[in-house]
Amino acid sequence: MSSAAVATTIFGVFMVGAVALGLFAVRGRGGGGGLAEWSVGGRSLGTVFIWVLMAGESYTSFSYLGAAGWGYNYGAPVLYVVAYMSCGYAVGYVVGPMLWAYAKKHGLVGITDMVAHRYGRPWLGALVAVLATVFLLPYIQLQITGMGVVVSTISYGAISLNWAYFIAFAVTTGFVVVSGLRGSAWVSVLKDVLVIATLAFLAIYVPLHYFAGYGDFFHRVVSEKSDWLTLPGHGGAFGEAWFATTSVLNSLTVVIFPTTVAGYLGARSADALRRNAMLLPAYNVLLFVPMLLGMAAIFVVPGLVGADSNLALFKLVVDSLPAWTVGLIGVAAALSSIVPMAVFMLVIGTMWGRSVLSLVPRLRERQKGASQIVVVVAGALALLMTYTVPNTLVRLSLISYEGMAQLLPMLLLGLVWRKLTLLGGLSGLAVGVGTVCGFVFTDHDPVWGVNAGIVALGLNLLVALALSLLGPKGAPVSDDVLARDPIHEEDEDEGDEEGEHARRSTRGNAAPS
């Protein structure tokens, strides 16, 4: 068999296996249960499944393509990914259990539910769903693109990019519609085994094959490419202020990202989330491998520019390894696209089914079916735009984290501070999103050397506080609506697990109280 046939066969077998694993995950659950079972795994996932799910959602195709590409192009600035994710897990140790307890108490399944419940305005949940969708769609498109590039590369060009994009869409959509969050968690186990194995192999193979070991590799980097080892990195675009502000902003934002919250709400208990927050930083060690391999590619395949630099890691292995090994590495990278893409699509479907379409009386009792339809539509839209106007979504991706950050005051501050009013929260959100868009689309990000999103968040918070304290007062917020101490919440629920299990199926289809 040709190299292309071997690698493609291995890829195809594993893709069929991934879909089968997702179907196996929901066996005996009555077709997947209600919306809560489909969207948050029935709130029954333990520490191991939550760990692999949230690691899978954070370890995307960026880790194989973008991290290596950034290491190739810039060097040290790529370490911001390790910095913000590690800090985000620390913030999540506190925030995750709080959101879990609040959602569990009121039968909520996402951030749109929480916002609508906190302010008593169903239309507000719909507004947040639309806004979050704008910021999440680029991630689906980027995962489709990443998986397409991987599939086309490991097939040695036998599969065209257009067909590879469609395969990414078809596999992920069919898999997530049927299996939901639980299936994503199970497939994450397979993904993690392959990711750890392939990156451990590459971490040893590449320095020995292309250099005389790490000593020779690092000596060459220090003597020939020293700019890559310090901030602001090669090219001088990402200095210390940008690194610090981006790390802070992203570490705060990642804990309210709808996909992260889906992982929180799928947990069996708040303690599972705390254990998860302590274990997840260990996964970040893997990120150093593609970053270093991207820098190694500078010497092996010099001259990569633009999008080609994202293939730095694969350029090292496609020509030097046997086809079956290339196929396995490609499967690991492809699953690193499928798992996060599945969670992004799942979250968009849940937000729309729960908040937007539920405003239509005929759809209120069919939230799961409506959510599944939205999943297909969202994936198809991202695929269509991948084919037709890819630069639009790529540009939107620049404001994804910075835009989502603008929900921090309305969501987190609103859950712990009774005086934040609807007018203050909405006005701050509008100012923050408008400021981010203004900076990004006029090419002023970074601004004054710092991340534009954190400047926008500062203005957002200032407006929200000023209008809440000095503006007209809204209706008073009862203690029951505010987030409470998750430890006390657990104490109240202790010994009532059987009763909670009996209520799960009804919570998924109940409107927010």
Coordinates of C-alpha atoms in Angstrom, one line a residue:
M1 CA 0.0 0.0 0.0
S2 CA 1.1 3.6 -0.6
S3 CA 1.9 5.9 2.3
A4 CA -1.2 7.9 1.6
A5 CA -3.4 4.8 1.7
V6 CA -1.9 3.5 4.9
A7 CA -2.2 6.9 6.7
T8 CA -5.7 7.5 5.4
T9 CA -6.9 4.0 6.4
I10 CA -5.6 4.4 9.9
F11 CA -7.3 7.8 10.1
G12 CA -10.6 6.4 8.8
V13 CA -10.6 3.4 11.3
F14 CA -10.1 5.8 14.2
M15 CA -12.8 8.2 13.1
V16 CA -15.3 5.3 12.9
G17 CA -14.1 4.2 16.3
A18 CA -14.6 7.7 17.8
V19 CA -18.2 7.9 16.5
A20 CA -18.8 4.4 17.9
L21 CA -17.4 5.3 21.2
G22 CA -19.7 8.4 21.4
L23 CA -22.7 6.1 20.7
F24 CA -21.5 3.6 23.3
A25 CA -21.3 6.4 25.9
V26 CA -25.1 7.0 25.7
R27 CA -26.2 3.4 25.6
G28 CA -29.1 2.5 27.8
R29 CA -30.1 6.2 28.3
G30 CA -33.3 6.3 26.4
G31 CA -31.9 7.9 23.3
G32 CA -29.8 10.3 25.3
G33 CA -32.3 11.5 27.8
G34 CA -33.5 15.1 28.1
L35 CA -31.7 18.4 27.5
A36 CA -29.8 18.2 30.8
E37 CA -28.5 14.7 29.9
W38 CA -27.5 15.8 26.4
S39 CA -26.0 19.2 27.2
V40 CA -24.4 18.7 30.6
G41 CA -24.2 14.9 30.9
G42 CA -27.0 14.7 33.4
R43 CA -24.6 16.5 35.9
S44 CA -23.1 13.1 36.7
L45 CA -19.5 13.2 35.3
G46 CA -16.8 12.4 37.8
T47 CA -13.3 13.8 38.2
V48 CA -11.7 11.7 35.5
F49 CA -14.3 12.5 32.8
I50 CA -14.4 16.2 33.7
W51 CA -10.6 16.3 33.6
V52 CA -10.3 14.7 30.1
L53 CA -13.3 16.8 28.8
M54 CA -11.9 20.1 29.9
A55 CA -8.4 19.2 28.9
G56 CA -9.8 18.2 25.5
E57 CA -11.7 21.4 25.2
S58 CA -8.5 23.4 25.9
Y59 CA -6.0 21.2 24.0
T60 CA -7.3 21.9 20.4
S61 CA -5.8 21.7 17.0
F62 CA -4.1 24.9 17.9
S63 CA -1.8 22.8 20.1
Y64 CA -0.5 20.9 17.0
L65 CA -0.7 23.7 14.5
G66 CA -0.9 27.2 16.1
A67 CA 1.4 26.5 19.0
A68 CA 4.1 25.2 16.7
G69 CA 3.4 28.0 14.3
W70 CA 3.8 30.6 17.0
G71 CA 6.9 29.0 18.2
Y72 CA 8.3 29.0 14.7
N73 CA 7.3 32.7 14.0
Y74 CA 7.7 34.4 17.4
G75 CA 9.2 32.1 20.1
A76 CA 8.7 33.1 23.7
P77 CA 5.4 35.0 23.4
V78 CA 3.6 31.7 22.7
L79 CA 4.1 30.9 26.4
Y80 CA 1.1 33.1 27.2
V81 CA -1.0 30.1 26.5
V82 CA 0.6 28.1 29.3
A83 CA 0.4 31.2 31.6
Y84 CA -3.3 32.0 31.1
M85 CA -4.5 28.4 31.2
S86 CA -2.7 27.7 34.4
C87 CA -4.0 30.9 36.0
G88 CA -7.4 30.1 34.6
Y89 CA -7.5 26.8 36.4
A90 CA -6.7 28.5 39.7
V91 CA -9.5 31.0 39.1
G92 CA -11.8 28.1 38.2
Y93 CA -11.1 26.4 41.5
V94 CA -13.2 29.2 43.1
V95 CA -15.6 30.1 40.2
G96 CA -16.4 26.6 38.9
P97 CA -18.0 25.3 42.1
M98 CA -19.9 28.6 42.5
L99 CA -21.4 28.4 39.0
W100 CA -22.1 24.6 39.5
A101 CA -23.9 25.2 42.8
Y102 CA -26.0 28.1 41.4
A103 CA -27.0 26.1 38.2
K104 CA -27.8 23.0 40.2
K105 CA -30.0 24.8 42.7
H106 CA -32.1 26.5 39.9
G107 CA -31.9 23.7 37.3
L108 CA -29.9 25.8 34.8
V109 CA -27.7 24.4 32.0
G110 CA -25.6 27.3 30.7
I111 CA -24.5 31.0 31.0
T112 CA -27.6 32.2 29.1
D113 CA -29.8 30.6 31.7
M114 CA -27.8 32.1 34.5
V115 CA -28.0 35.6 33.1
A116 CA -31.7 35.3 32.4
H117 CA -32.4 34.0 35.9
R118 CA -30.3 36.5 37.7
Y119 CA -32.0 39.5 36.1
G120 CA -35.4 38.0 35.6
R121 CA -35.4 38.7 31.8
P122 CA -35.7 35.7 29.4
W123 CA -34.9 38.0 26.5
L124 CA -31.6 38.8 28.1
G125 CA -30.6 35.1 27.9
A126 CA -31.5 35.2 24.2
L127 CA -29.3 38.3 23.7
V128 CA -26.3 36.7 25.4
A129 CA -26.9 33.5 23.3
V130 CA -26.7 35.5 20.1
L131 CA -23.6 37.5 21.3
A132 CA -21.8 34.3 22.5
T133 CA -22.6 32.6 19.2
V134 CA -20.8 35.4 17.2
F135 CA -17.7 34.8 19.4
L136 CA -17.9 30.9 19.3
L137 CA -18.5 30.4 15.6
P138 CA -14.9 31.4 14.7
Y139 CA -13.7 28.6 16.9
I140 CA -15.8 26.0 15.1
Q141 CA -14.5 27.4 11.8
L142 CA -10.9 27.3 13.0
Q143 CA -11.3 23.7 14.2
I144 CA -12.7 22.7 10.8
T145 CA -9.8 24.4 9.1
G146 CA -7.3 22.8 11.5
M147 CA -8.7 19.3 11.1
G148 CA -8.9 19.8 7.3
V149 CA -5.2 20.8 7.1
V150 CA -4.2 17.8 9.2
V151 CA -6.3 15.3 7.2
S152 CA -5.0 16.7 3.9
T153 CA -1.4 16.7 5.1
I154 CA -1.4 13.2 6.6
S155 CA -3.0 11.8 3.4
Y156 CA 0.0 13.2 1.5
G157 CA -2.4 15.4 -0.5
A158 CA -4.6 12.5 -1.5
I159 CA -7.6 14.1 0.3
S160 CA -8.2 17.7 -0.8
L161 CA -8.7 20.5 1.7
N162 CA -12.4 20.9 0.7
W163 CA -13.2 17.3 1.3
A164 CA -11.2 17.3 4.5
Y165 CA -13.2 20.3 5.7
F166 CA -16.5 18.4 5.0
I167 CA -15.2 15.3 6.8
A168 CA -14.4 17.4 9.9
F169 CA -18.0 18.8 9.8
A170 CA -19.8 15.5 9.1
V171 CA -17.9 13.5 11.8
T172 CA -18.3 16.1 14.5
T173 CA -21.9 17.0 13.8
G174 CA -23.2 13.5 13.6
F175 CA -21.3 12.5 16.7
V176 CA -22.4 15.5 18.9
V177 CA -26.1 15.4 17.9
V178 CA -26.4 11.8 19.1
S179 CA -24.1 11.6 22.0
G180 CA -23.9 15.1 23.5
L181 CA -21.5 16.1 26.3
R182 CA -21.1 12.5 27.7
G183 CA -19.9 11.3 24.3
S184 CA -17.4 14.1 24.0
A185 CA -16.0 13.1 27.4
W186 CA -15.6 9.5 26.4
V187 CA -13.9 10.4 23.1
S188 CA -11.7 12.7 25.1
V189 CA -10.2 9.7 26.8
L190 CA -9.2 8.2 23.4
K191 CA -7.8 11.6 22.4
D192 CA -5.8 12.1 25.5
V193 CA -4.2 8.6 25.2
L194 CA -3.1 9.4 21.6
V195 CA -2.0 13.0 22.4
I196 CA 0.2 12.0 25.3
A197 CA 1.7 9.1 23.4
T198 CA 2.4 11.0 20.2
L199 CA 3.8 14.1 21.8
A200 CA 6.0 12.1 24.2
F201 CA 7.3 10.2 21.1
L202 CA 7.9 13.4 19.1
A203 CA 9.6 15.1 22.1
I204 CA 12.2 12.4 22.0
Y205 CA 12.3 11.6 18.3
V206 CA 12.7 15.1 16.7
P207 CA 15.8 16.3 18.8
L208 CA 17.5 13.0 18.3
H209 CA 16.7 12.7 14.6
Y210 CA 17.4 16.2 13.5
F211 CA 20.0 17.3 16.1
A212 CA 22.4 15.6 18.5
G213 CA 19.8 15.8 21.3
Y214 CA 18.4 18.7 23.2
G215 CA 21.8 20.1 24.1
D216 CA 22.7 20.7 20.5
F217 CA 19.2 22.0 19.7
F218 CA 19.2 24.5 22.5
H219 CA 22.8 25.6 21.8
R220 CA 21.8 26.4 18.2
V221 CA 18.7 28.3 19.4
V222 CA 20.8 30.4 21.9
S223 CA 23.6 31.1 19.4
E224 CA 21.5 31.6 16.2
K225 CA 18.0 32.5 17.2
S226 CA 18.3 34.3 20.6
D227 CA 15.4 36.6 19.7
W228 CA 13.0 33.7 20.0
L229 CA 13.9 33.1 23.7
T230 CA 12.9 36.5 25.2
L231 CA 10.0 38.9 25.1
P232 CA 8.9 40.6 22.8
G233 CA 10.0 37.6 20.7
H234 CA 11.0 37.5 17.1
G235 CA 9.5 40.5 15.3
G236 CA 9.0 42.5 18.5
A237 CA 5.2 42.7 18.5
F238 CA 4.4 41.0 21.8
G239 CA 6.1 42.6 24.8
E240 CA 5.9 42.2 28.5
A241 CA 2.8 44.4 28.9
W242 CA 0.9 42.5 26.2
F243 CA 2.0 39.1 27.7
A244 CA 0.8 40.1 31.2
T245 CA -2.5 41.7 30.2
T246 CA -3.4 38.9 27.8
S247 CA -2.6 36.3 30.4
V248 CA -4.8 38.1 33.0
L249 CA -7.7 38.7 30.6
N250 CA -7.8 35.2 29.2
S251 CA -7.4 33.5 32.6
L252 CA -10.5 35.4 33.8
T253 CA -12.4 34.9 30.6
V254 CA -11.8 31.1 30.3
V255 CA -13.8 30.4 33.4
I256 CA -17.0 31.9 31.9
F257 CA -16.4 30.6 28.4
P258 CA -19.7 28.7 27.6
T259 CA -17.7 25.6 26.7
T260 CA -15.8 25.7 30.1
V261 CA -19.1 26.2 31.9
A262 CA -20.6 23.2 30.1
G263 CA -17.7 21.2 31.7
Y264 CA -18.4 22.7 35.1
L265 CA -22.1 21.9 35.0
G266 CA -21.5 18.3 33.9
A267 CA -19.7 17.6 37.1
R268 CA -21.2 15.2 39.7
S269 CA -20.1 17.5 42.6
A270 CA -18.2 20.7 43.4
D271 CA -15.4 18.7 44.9
A272 CA -14.9 17.0 41.5
L273 CA -14.3 20.5 40.0
R274 CA -11.8 21.4 42.8
R275 CA -9.8 18.3 42.2
N276 CA -10.0 18.9 38.5
A277 CA -8.7 22.4 38.9
M278 CA -5.7 21.0 40.8
L279 CA -5.0 18.3 38.2
L280 CA -5.5 20.2 34.9
P281 CA -2.3 22.3 35.0
A282 CA -0.3 19.1 34.7
Y283 CA -1.8 18.8 31.2
N284 CA -0.2 22.1 30.2
V285 CA 3.3 20.4 30.2
L286 CA 2.3 18.9 26.9
L287 CA 2.0 22.3 25.3
F288 CA 5.7 22.8 25.6
V289 CA 6.3 20.0 23.1
P290 CA 4.7 21.6 20.0
M291 CA 6.2 25.0 21.0
L292 CA 9.7 23.6 21.1
L293 CA 9.1 21.5 17.9
G294 CA 8.0 24.7 16.1
M295 CA 11.3 26.3 17.1
A296 CA 13.2 23.1 15.9
A297 CA 11.5 23.5 12.6
I298 CA 13.2 26.8 12.1
F299 CA 16.4 24.9 11.3
V300 CA 14.9 21.9 9.5
V301 CA 12.3 23.6 7.2
P302 CA 13.3 27.3 7.1
G303 CA 11.3 29.8 5.1
L304 CA 7.8 28.9 6.0
V305 CA 5.5 32.0 5.8
G306 CA 1.9 32.8 6.5
A307 CA -0.4 29.8 7.1
D308 CA 2.4 27.4 6.1
S309 CA 4.1 28.1 9.4
N310 CA 1.2 26.3 11.2
L311 CA 2.4 23.1 9.5
A312 CA 5.9 23.4 11.1
L313 CA 5.3 20.3 13.3
F314 CA 3.9 18.2 10.5
K315 CA 6.7 19.2 8.1
L316 CA 9.1 17.6 10.6
V317 CA 7.3 14.2 10.6
V318 CA 5.6 13.6 7.3
D319 CA 8.8 13.1 5.3
S320 CA 10.8 11.3 8.0
L321 CA 8.4 8.9 9.7
P322 CA 6.6 5.8 8.4
A323 CA 3.1 6.3 7.1
W324 CA 1.4 4.4 10.0
T325 CA 3.1 6.7 12.5
V326 CA 2.1 9.8 10.5
G327 CA -1.5 8.4 10.5
L328 CA -1.5 8.1 14.3
I329 CA -0.1 11.5 14.9
G330 CA -2.8 12.8 12.5
V331 CA -5.5 11.0 14.4
A332 CA -4.4 12.6 17.6
A333 CA -4.4 16.1 16.0
A334 CA -7.8 15.4 14.4
L335 CA -9.4 14.4 17.7
S336 CA -7.9 17.5 19.2
S337 CA -10.1 19.4 16.7
I338 CA -13.2 17.1 17.0
V339 CA -13.6 17.2 20.8
P340 CA -13.5 21.1 21.3
M341 CA -15.5 21.6 18.1
A342 CA -18.2 19.2 19.4
V343 CA -18.4 21.1 22.7
F344 CA -18.6 24.5 20.9
M345 CA -21.4 23.2 18.7
L346 CA -23.2 21.6 21.7
V347 CA -23.0 24.8 23.7
I348 CA -24.4 26.9 20.8
G349 CA -27.2 24.5 20.3
T350 CA -28.0 24.5 24.0
M351 CA -27.9 28.3 24.3
W352 CA -30.3 28.7 21.4
G353 CA -32.6 25.9 22.3
R354 CA -32.8 27.0 25.9
S355 CA -32.9 30.8 25.5
V356 CA -33.8 31.9 22.0
L357 CA -36.1 29.3 20.5
S358 CA -37.8 28.7 23.9
L359 CA -39.3 32.2 23.5
V360 CA -41.5 30.5 20.9
P361 CA -44.3 28.7 22.7
R362 CA -44.4 25.8 20.3
L363 CA -40.7 25.1 20.8
R364 CA -40.6 25.4 24.5
E365 CA -41.4 21.8 25.1
R366 CA -39.0 20.6 22.4
Q367 CA -35.8 22.2 23.7
K368 CA -33.5 19.2 23.0
G369 CA -34.7 18.7 19.5
A370 CA -34.5 22.4 18.7
S371 CA -31.0 22.4 20.2
Q372 CA -29.9 19.5 18.0
I373 CA -31.2 21.3 14.9
V374 CA -29.2 24.4 15.9
V375 CA -26.0 22.3 16.2
V376 CA -26.4 21.2 12.6
V377 CA -27.1 24.8 11.4
A378 CA -24.2 26.3 13.3
G379 CA -21.8 23.7 12.0
A380 CA -23.1 24.1 8.4
L381 CA -22.7 27.9 8.7
A382 CA -19.2 27.6 9.9
L383 CA -18.4 25.1 7.1
L384 CA -20.0 27.3 4.4
M385 CA -18.0 30.3 5.6
T386 CA -14.9 28.2 5.6
Y387 CA -15.4 27.6 1.9
T388 CA -16.6 31.1 0.9
V389 CA -15.3 33.8 3.3
P390 CA -12.7 32.3 5.5
N391 CA -11.0 35.6 6.3
T392 CA -14.2 37.0 7.9
L393 CA -14.3 34.3 10.6
V394 CA -10.5 34.4 11.1
R395 CA -10.8 38.1 11.7
L396 CA -13.7 37.6 14.1
S397 CA -11.6 35.0 16.0
L398 CA -9.3 37.9 17.0
I399 CA -12.1 39.3 19.2
S400 CA -13.4 36.0 20.5
Y401 CA -11.7 36.0 23.9
E402 CA -11.7 39.8 24.2
G403 CA -15.4 39.9 23.3
M404 CA -16.4 37.1 25.7
A405 CA -14.5 38.9 28.5
Q406 CA -17.1 41.6 28.4
L407 CA -19.6 39.3 29.9
L408 CA -17.6 39.0 33.1
P409 CA -19.2 41.9 35.0
M410 CA -22.8 41.0 34.0
L411 CA -22.3 37.3 34.9
L412 CA -19.8 36.9 37.7
L413 CA -20.2 40.2 39.4
G414 CA -24.0 40.0 39.0
L415 CA -24.1 36.6 40.8
V416 CA -22.3 37.9 43.9
W417 CA -23.3 41.6 44.1
R418 CA -27.0 42.4 44.5
K419 CA -26.5 46.1 43.5
L420 CA -25.5 45.4 39.9
T421 CA -28.6 46.6 37.9
L422 CA -29.8 45.4 34.5
L423 CA -29.1 48.9 33.1
G424 CA -25.6 49.0 34.5
G425 CA -24.7 45.5 33.3
L426 CA -26.2 46.0 29.8
S427 CA -24.6 49.4 29.4
G428 CA -21.2 48.1 30.4
L429 CA -21.5 45.2 28.1
A430 CA -22.4 47.5 25.1
V431 CA -19.4 49.8 25.9
G432 CA -17.0 46.8 26.3
V433 CA -18.0 45.0 23.1
G434 CA -18.1 48.3 21.1
T435 CA -14.6 49.2 22.4
V436 CA -13.1 45.8 21.5
C437 CA -14.6 45.9 18.0
G438 CA -13.3 49.4 17.5
F439 CA -9.8 48.6 18.5
V440 CA -9.6 45.3 16.6
F441 CA -11.2 46.4 13.4
T442 CA -9.0 49.5 13.2
D443 CA -5.9 47.4 13.8
H444 CA -5.2 48.9 17.2
D445 CA -4.8 45.7 19.2
P446 CA -2.5 45.7 21.1
V447 CA -3.2 49.3 22.2
W448 CA -0.5 51.2 24.0
G449 CA 1.3 47.9 24.2
V450 CA -1.5 46.1 26.2
N451 CA -4.3 43.8 25.2
A452 CA -7.2 45.8 23.9
G453 CA -9.7 43.5 25.6
I454 CA -8.5 44.4 29.1
V455 CA -8.9 48.2 28.3
A456 CA -12.4 47.5 27.1
L457 CA -13.1 45.4 30.2
G458 CA -12.0 48.3 32.4
L459 CA -14.4 50.7 30.7
N460 CA -17.1 48.1 30.9
L461 CA -16.7 47.6 34.6
L462 CA -16.5 51.4 35.2
V463 CA -19.8 52.0 33.4
A464 CA -21.5 49.1 35.0
L465 CA -20.5 50.2 38.5
A466 CA -21.3 53.9 37.9
L467 CA -24.8 53.3 36.5
S468 CA -25.6 50.7 39.2
L469 CA -24.6 52.9 42.0
L470 CA -25.6 56.3 40.6
G471 CA -28.3 55.5 38.1
P472 CA -32.0 54.4 38.5
K473 CA -32.4 51.4 40.7
G474 CA -33.9 48.3 39.3
A475 CA -36.1 45.8 41.1
P476 CA -34.4 44.4 44.2
V477 CA -32.7 41.1 43.9
S478 CA -33.6 38.4 46.4
D479 CA -30.9 36.4 48.3
D480 CA -32.2 33.3 46.5
V481 CA -31.1 34.6 43.1
L482 CA -27.5 35.4 44.1
A483 CA -24.7 32.8 44.1
R484 CA -24.1 31.2 47.4
D485 CA -21.2 29.5 49.1
P486 CA -20.8 26.2 47.1
I487 CA -19.4 24.5 50.2
H488 CA -22.6 25.2 52.1
E489 CA -24.7 24.2 49.1
E490 CA -23.0 20.8 49.1
D491 CA -23.7 20.5 52.9
E492 CA -27.4 21.1 52.3
D493 CA -27.5 18.5 49.5
E494 CA -25.4 15.9 51.3
G495 CA -27.3 12.6 51.7
D496 CA -29.9 13.6 49.0
E497 CA -28.2 12.1 46.0
E498 CA -31.0 9.6 45.2
G499 CA -33.6 12.4 45.3
E500 CA -31.3 14.5 43.0
H501 CA -31.0 11.6 40.6
A502 CA -34.7 11.4 40.3
R503 CA -35.0 15.1 39.6
R504 CA -32.4 15.3 36.9
S505 CA -34.6 14.2 34.0
T506 CA -37.2 16.9 34.8
R507 CA -34.6 19.7 35.3
G508 CA -33.4 19.4 31.8
N509 CA -36.7 20.4 30.3
A510 CA -37.8 22.9 33.0
A511 CA -37.8 26.6 32.2
P512 CA -35.6 28.7 34.5
S513 CA -37.5 29.5 37.7

